[in-house]
PDB file of C-alpha atoms in Angstrom:
ATOM      1  CA  MET A 601       9.586  -7.061  -4.572  1.00 43.00           C
ATOM      2  CA  PRO A 602      11.843 -10.100  -4.427  1.00 46.00           C
ATOM      3  CA  PRO A 603      14.897  -9.840  -2.190  1.00 47.00           C
ATOM      4  CA  GLU A 604      18.246  -9.325  -3.842  1.00 50.00           C
ATOM      5  CA  SER A 605      20.180 -12.514  -4.478  1.00 47.00           C
ATOM      6  CA  GLY A 606      22.404 -13.466  -1.557  1.00 48.00           C
ATOM      7  CA  ARG A 607      20.939 -10.805   0.687  1.00 56.00           C
ATOM      8  CA  SER A 608      19.326 -11.687   3.994  1.00 63.00           C
ATOM      9  CA  GLY A 609      17.442  -9.539   6.434  1.00 78.00           C
ATOM     10  CA  GLY A 610      16.445  -5.971   5.862  1.00 92.00           C
ATOM     11  CA  SER A 611      13.876  -3.563   7.238  1.00 95.00           C
ATOM     12  CA  PHE A 612      10.158  -3.934   6.576  1.00 96.00           C
ATOM     13  CA  VAL A 613       7.041  -1.837   7.170  1.00 96.00           C
ATOM     14  CA  THR A 614       4.384  -4.062   8.766  1.00 96.00           C
ATOM     15  CA  PHE A 615       0.691  -3.414   8.234  1.00 96.00           C
ATOM     16  CA  ALA A 616      -2.709  -5.055   8.504  1.00 94.00           C
ATOM     17  CA  ALA A 617      -5.080  -5.504   5.565  1.00 92.00           C
ATOM     18  CA  GLY A 618      -8.104  -7.766   5.291  1.00 89.00           C
ATOM     19  CA  GLY A 619      -7.506  -9.160   8.784  1.00 89.00           C
ATOM     20  CA  GLU A 620      -3.986 -10.388   7.938  1.00 93.00           C
ATOM     21  CA  TRP A 621      -0.493  -8.991   8.514  1.00 94.00           C
ATOM     22  CA  PHE A 622       1.814  -8.060   5.641  1.00 94.00           C
ATOM     23  CA  ALA A 623       5.242  -6.484   5.239  1.00 95.00           C
ATOM     24  CA  LEU A 624       6.852  -4.360   2.550  1.00 94.00           C
ATOM     25  CA  PRO A 625      10.565  -3.585   2.212  1.00 93.00           C
ATOM     26  CA  VAL A 626      11.298  -0.103   3.548  1.00 93.00           C
ATOM     27  CA  GLU A 627      13.142   0.689   0.298  1.00 90.00           C
ATOM     28  CA  ALA A 628       9.893   0.297  -1.657  1.00 91.00           C
ATOM     29  CA  VAL A 629       7.801   2.563   0.605  1.00 94.00           C
ATOM     30  CA  ARG A 630       7.644   6.201  -0.518  1.00 93.00           C
ATOM     31  CA  GLY A 631       5.209   7.428   2.119  1.00 94.00           C
ATOM     32  CA  ILE A 632       2.294   6.640   4.394  1.00 96.00           C
ATOM     33  CA  LEU A 633      -0.820   8.826   4.265  1.00 95.00           C
ATOM     34  CA  ARG A 634      -4.013   9.050   6.267  1.00 94.00           C
ATOM     35  CA  LEU A 635      -6.871   7.613   4.252  1.00 91.00           C
ATOM     36  CA  GLY A 636      -8.744  10.485   2.659  1.00 87.00           C
ATOM     37  CA  GLU A 637     -11.336  10.597  -0.073  1.00 88.00           C
ATOM     38  CA  LEU A 638     -10.756   8.083  -2.846  1.00 92.00           C
ATOM     39  CA  ALA A 639     -12.034   8.896  -6.332  1.00 93.00           C
ATOM     40  CA  ARG A 640     -13.903   5.857  -7.652  1.00 92.00           C
ATOM     41  CA  VAL A 641     -13.036   4.511 -11.077  1.00 93.00           C
ATOM     42  CA  PRO A 642     -16.034   3.271 -13.085  1.00 93.00           C
ATOM     43  CA  ASP A 643     -15.750  -0.384 -14.155  1.00 92.00           C
ATOM     44  CA  ALA A 644     -12.483  -0.748 -12.208  1.00 90.00           C
ATOM     45  CA  PRO A 645     -11.073  -4.233 -11.717  1.00 89.00           C
ATOM     46  CA  GLU A 646     -11.734  -6.043  -8.450  1.00 83.00           C
ATOM     47  CA  GLY A 647      -9.379  -4.778  -5.795  1.00 88.00           C
ATOM     48  CA  LEU A 648      -8.872  -1.263  -7.171  1.00 93.00           C
ATOM     49  CA  ALA A 649     -10.333   0.939  -4.438  1.00 93.00           C
ATOM     50  CA  GLY A 650      -9.898   4.152  -6.419  1.00 94.00           C
ATOM     51  CA  ILE A 651      -7.349   6.861  -7.125  1.00 96.00           C
ATOM     52  CA  ILE A 652      -5.892   9.682  -5.060  1.00 95.00           C
ATOM     53  CA  ASN A 653      -4.031  12.862  -5.923  1.00 94.00           C
ATOM     54  CA  VAL A 654      -0.535  12.894  -4.425  1.00 92.00           C
ATOM     55  CA  ARG A 655       1.475  16.032  -5.184  1.00 89.00           C
ATOM     56  CA  ASN A 656      -0.471  16.556  -8.429  1.00 91.00           C
ATOM     57  CA  ARG A 657      -0.046  12.927  -9.532  1.00 90.00           C
ATOM     58  CA  LEU A 658      -2.881  10.428  -9.828  1.00 93.00           C
ATOM     59  CA  VAL A 659      -2.040   7.285  -7.876  1.00 95.00           C
ATOM     60  CA  PRO A 660      -4.077   4.051  -8.095  1.00 95.00           C
ATOM     61  CA  VAL A 661      -4.947   2.573  -4.689  1.00 96.00           C
ATOM     62  CA  ALA A 662      -5.454  -1.173  -4.293  1.00 94.00           C
ATOM     63  CA  ASP A 663      -7.432  -2.848  -1.532  1.00 92.00           C
ATOM     64  CA  LEU A 664      -5.237  -5.866  -0.771  1.00 87.00           C
ATOM     65  CA  GLY A 665      -7.887  -7.465   1.414  1.00 87.00           C
ATOM     66  CA  ARG A 666     -10.424  -7.494  -1.393  1.00 88.00           C
ATOM     67  CA  ARG A 667      -7.841  -8.377  -4.064  1.00 87.00           C
ATOM     68  CA  LEU A 668      -6.616 -11.401  -2.092  1.00 88.00           C
ATOM     69  CA  GLY A 669     -10.103 -12.671  -1.257  1.00 87.00           C
ATOM     70  CA  LEU A 670      -9.964 -11.448   2.351  1.00 89.00           C
ATOM     71  CA  SER A 671     -12.249  -8.914   3.981  1.00 88.00           C
ATOM     72  CA  PRO A 672     -12.121  -5.459   2.370  1.00 87.00           C
ATOM     73  CA  THR A 673     -10.517  -2.564   4.215  1.00 85.00           C
ATOM     74  CA  ARG A 674     -13.073  -0.498   6.104  1.00 82.00           C
ATOM     75  CA  PRO A 675     -12.200   3.189   6.536  1.00 83.00           C
ATOM     76  CA  GLY A 676     -11.399   4.092  10.137  1.00 87.00           C
ATOM     77  CA  GLN A 677      -9.172   6.257  12.324  1.00 90.00           C
ATOM     78  CA  SER A 678      -6.149   4.013  11.800  1.00 92.00           C
ATOM     79  CA  SER A 679      -6.650   3.411   8.044  1.00 93.00           C
ATOM     80  CA  ARG A 680      -3.703   4.412   5.888  1.00 95.00           C
ATOM     81  CA  VAL A 681      -2.535   4.421   2.274  1.00 96.00           C
ATOM     82  CA  ILE A 682       0.975   3.063   1.850  1.00 96.00           C
ATOM     83  CA  LEU A 683       2.652   4.611  -1.184  1.00 96.00           C
ATOM     84  CA  CYS A 684       5.108   2.304  -2.920  1.00 94.00           C
ATOM     85  CA  ALA A 685       7.365   2.453  -5.917  1.00 88.00           C
ATOM     86  CA  ALA A 686       5.575   0.636  -8.723  1.00 77.00           C
ATOM     87  CA  ASP A 687       8.923   0.158 -10.444  1.00 77.00           C
ATOM     88  CA  PRO A 688      12.202   0.927  -8.674  1.00 73.00           C
ATOM     89  CA  ARG A 689      13.642   2.312 -11.931  1.00 78.00           C
ATOM     90  CA  ASP A 690      11.188   5.211 -12.173  1.00 72.00           C
ATOM     91  CA  THR A 691       8.931   7.456 -10.109  1.00 80.00           C
ATOM     92  CA  SER A 692       5.631   5.605 -10.650  1.00 87.00           C
ATOM     93  CA  LEU A 693       3.613   5.101  -7.475  1.00 92.00           C
ATOM     94  CA  VAL A 694       0.925   2.695  -6.367  1.00 94.00           C
ATOM     95  CA  GLY A 695      -0.995   2.875  -3.101  1.00 95.00           C
ATOM     96  CA  PHE A 696      -2.157   0.040  -0.863  1.00 94.00           C
ATOM     97  CA  LEU A 697      -5.013   0.399   1.616  1.00 94.00           C
ATOM     98  CA  ALA A 698      -4.096  -0.675   5.119  1.00 94.00           C
ATOM     99  CA  ASP A 699      -6.369  -1.161   8.118  1.00 93.00           C
ATOM    100  CA  SER A 700      -3.379   0.017  10.168  1.00 94.00           C
ATOM    101  CA  VAL A 701       0.379   0.400   9.947  1.00 96.00           C
ATOM    102  CA  LYS A 702       2.222  -1.090  12.889  1.00 95.00           C
ATOM    103  CA  GLU A 703       5.985  -0.584  12.788  1.00 94.00           C
ATOM    104  CA  VAL A 704       9.254  -1.011  10.956  1.00 95.00           C
ATOM    105  CA  VAL A 705      10.977  -4.281  11.818  1.00 94.00           C
ATOM    106  CA  SER A 706      14.464  -5.510  10.983  1.00 93.00           C
ATOM    107  CA  LEU A 707      15.089  -9.153  10.118  1.00 85.00           C
TER     108      LEU A 707
END
């Protein structure tokens, strides 16, 4: 999500994916879940790891590492799914696989 015009700083959730560090605005994050079983989608585009059921809603989960040409996320104890608003005007969700979630930082 692009920052609002004229606005500086903010709070961000930092996470690792594909061996790199990323950050998402806290306002966009709707939840962080332990990585459970992903349902595979036949003939899915590169980077779509699968779908999960979140409160009776199907949510697509992207593997940012794979999508960005980095190493794919490997499931482990610290793996998480970060749920984000797909569009701030509605309740659509998208999930991102993370090797780990570190902290919330303010800039």
